[in-house]
Amino acid sequence: MKKLVKIISVLLIVVLSLSAVACSTYGKLEKAFTDAGYVVVENESAENIEKDNEEKGITAHYLEKKETISTLGVIILEFKATEDMIEYYNENEIVRDALEAILTDDDTQDLYQALVNAGFANGNCLVYPATLSAILAINSVTDIVKNA
């Protein structure tokens, strides 16, 4: 009986540790964006982000949606953990400046929650507009993230 309890305990620990490692929300975000008409495409900006942050293990995804006269483009940065995302946000002046222009002073108290509430973060992923058209249509982008 003690042997059975030990085996079950070890199996439970293994299962829990594997599920904690595989908790990316990118799949959920990708589905939400593709359902909204976006497609995943290769993009030089996303590739450069990955190369520049290779040691941090960031995976960059570029999705776009062709409109009548413009293209909406978003970049989804997938991090190993939420803490890595916050660190990247704090270190990256371009991303920080772009998103802080939208956040209010009250939002910066709990940065991660502010990003979630504003529709720029979901789980371990940070989403931001990559084209002028996407910036102008920011509400539709953030609604997709919030509802994913």
PDB file of C-alpha atoms in Angstrom, residues 2 4 13-14 40 44 49-50 52 54-55 59 66-67 71-72 88 101-102 107-109 118 120 134 140 148:
ATOM      1  CA  LYS A   2       2.825   2.417   0.859  1.00  0.00           C
ATOM      2  CA  LEU A   4       1.221   2.442  -4.312  1.00  0.00           C
ATOM      3  CA  ILE A  13       4.266  15.431  -9.325  1.00  0.00           C
ATOM      4  CA  VAL A  14       5.357  14.586 -12.879  1.00  0.00           C
ATOM      5  CA  VAL A  40      -0.036  33.814 -39.460  1.00  0.00           C
ATOM      6  CA  GLU A  44      11.085  40.210 -40.748  1.00  0.00           C
ATOM      7  CA  ILE A  49      12.729  40.214 -32.324  1.00  0.00           C
ATOM      8  CA  GLU A  50      13.425  36.498 -31.884  1.00  0.00           C
ATOM      9  CA  ASP A  52      17.637  39.874 -30.693  1.00  0.00           C
ATOM     10  CA  GLU A  54      17.331  34.520 -28.382  1.00  0.00           C
ATOM     11  CA  GLU A  55      18.842  34.168 -24.904  1.00  0.00           C
ATOM     12  CA  THR A  59       8.972  33.403 -29.671  1.00  0.00           C
ATOM     13  CA  LYS A  66      -5.987  42.226 -45.163  1.00  0.00           C
ATOM     14  CA  GLU A  67      -8.588  44.974 -45.203  1.00  0.00           C
ATOM     15  CA  THR A  71      -3.414  45.579 -43.562  1.00  0.00           C
ATOM     16  CA  LEU A  72      -3.847  45.106 -39.817  1.00  0.00           C
ATOM     17  CA  TYR A  88      10.973  42.380 -21.291  1.00  0.00           C
ATOM     18  CA  ALA A 101       0.659  55.940 -24.045  1.00  0.00           C
ATOM     19  CA  ILE A 102      -2.544  53.927 -23.805  1.00  0.00           C
ATOM     20  CA  ASP A 107      -2.897  51.168 -14.462  1.00  0.00           C
ATOM     21  CA  THR A 108       0.836  51.180 -13.764  1.00  0.00           C
ATOM     22  CA  GLN A 109       0.321  50.095 -10.143  1.00  0.00           C
ATOM     23  CA  ALA A 118      -6.129  46.947 -21.547  1.00  0.00           C
ATOM     24  CA  PHE A 120      -2.285  43.766 -24.459  1.00  0.00           C
ATOM     25  CA  ALA A 134      -3.740  48.116 -36.329  1.00  0.00           C
ATOM     26  CA  SER A 140     -10.691  45.553 -32.292  1.00  0.00           C
ATOM     27  CA  ALA A 148      -9.439  34.878 -26.242  1.00  0.00           C
TER      28      ALA A 148
END
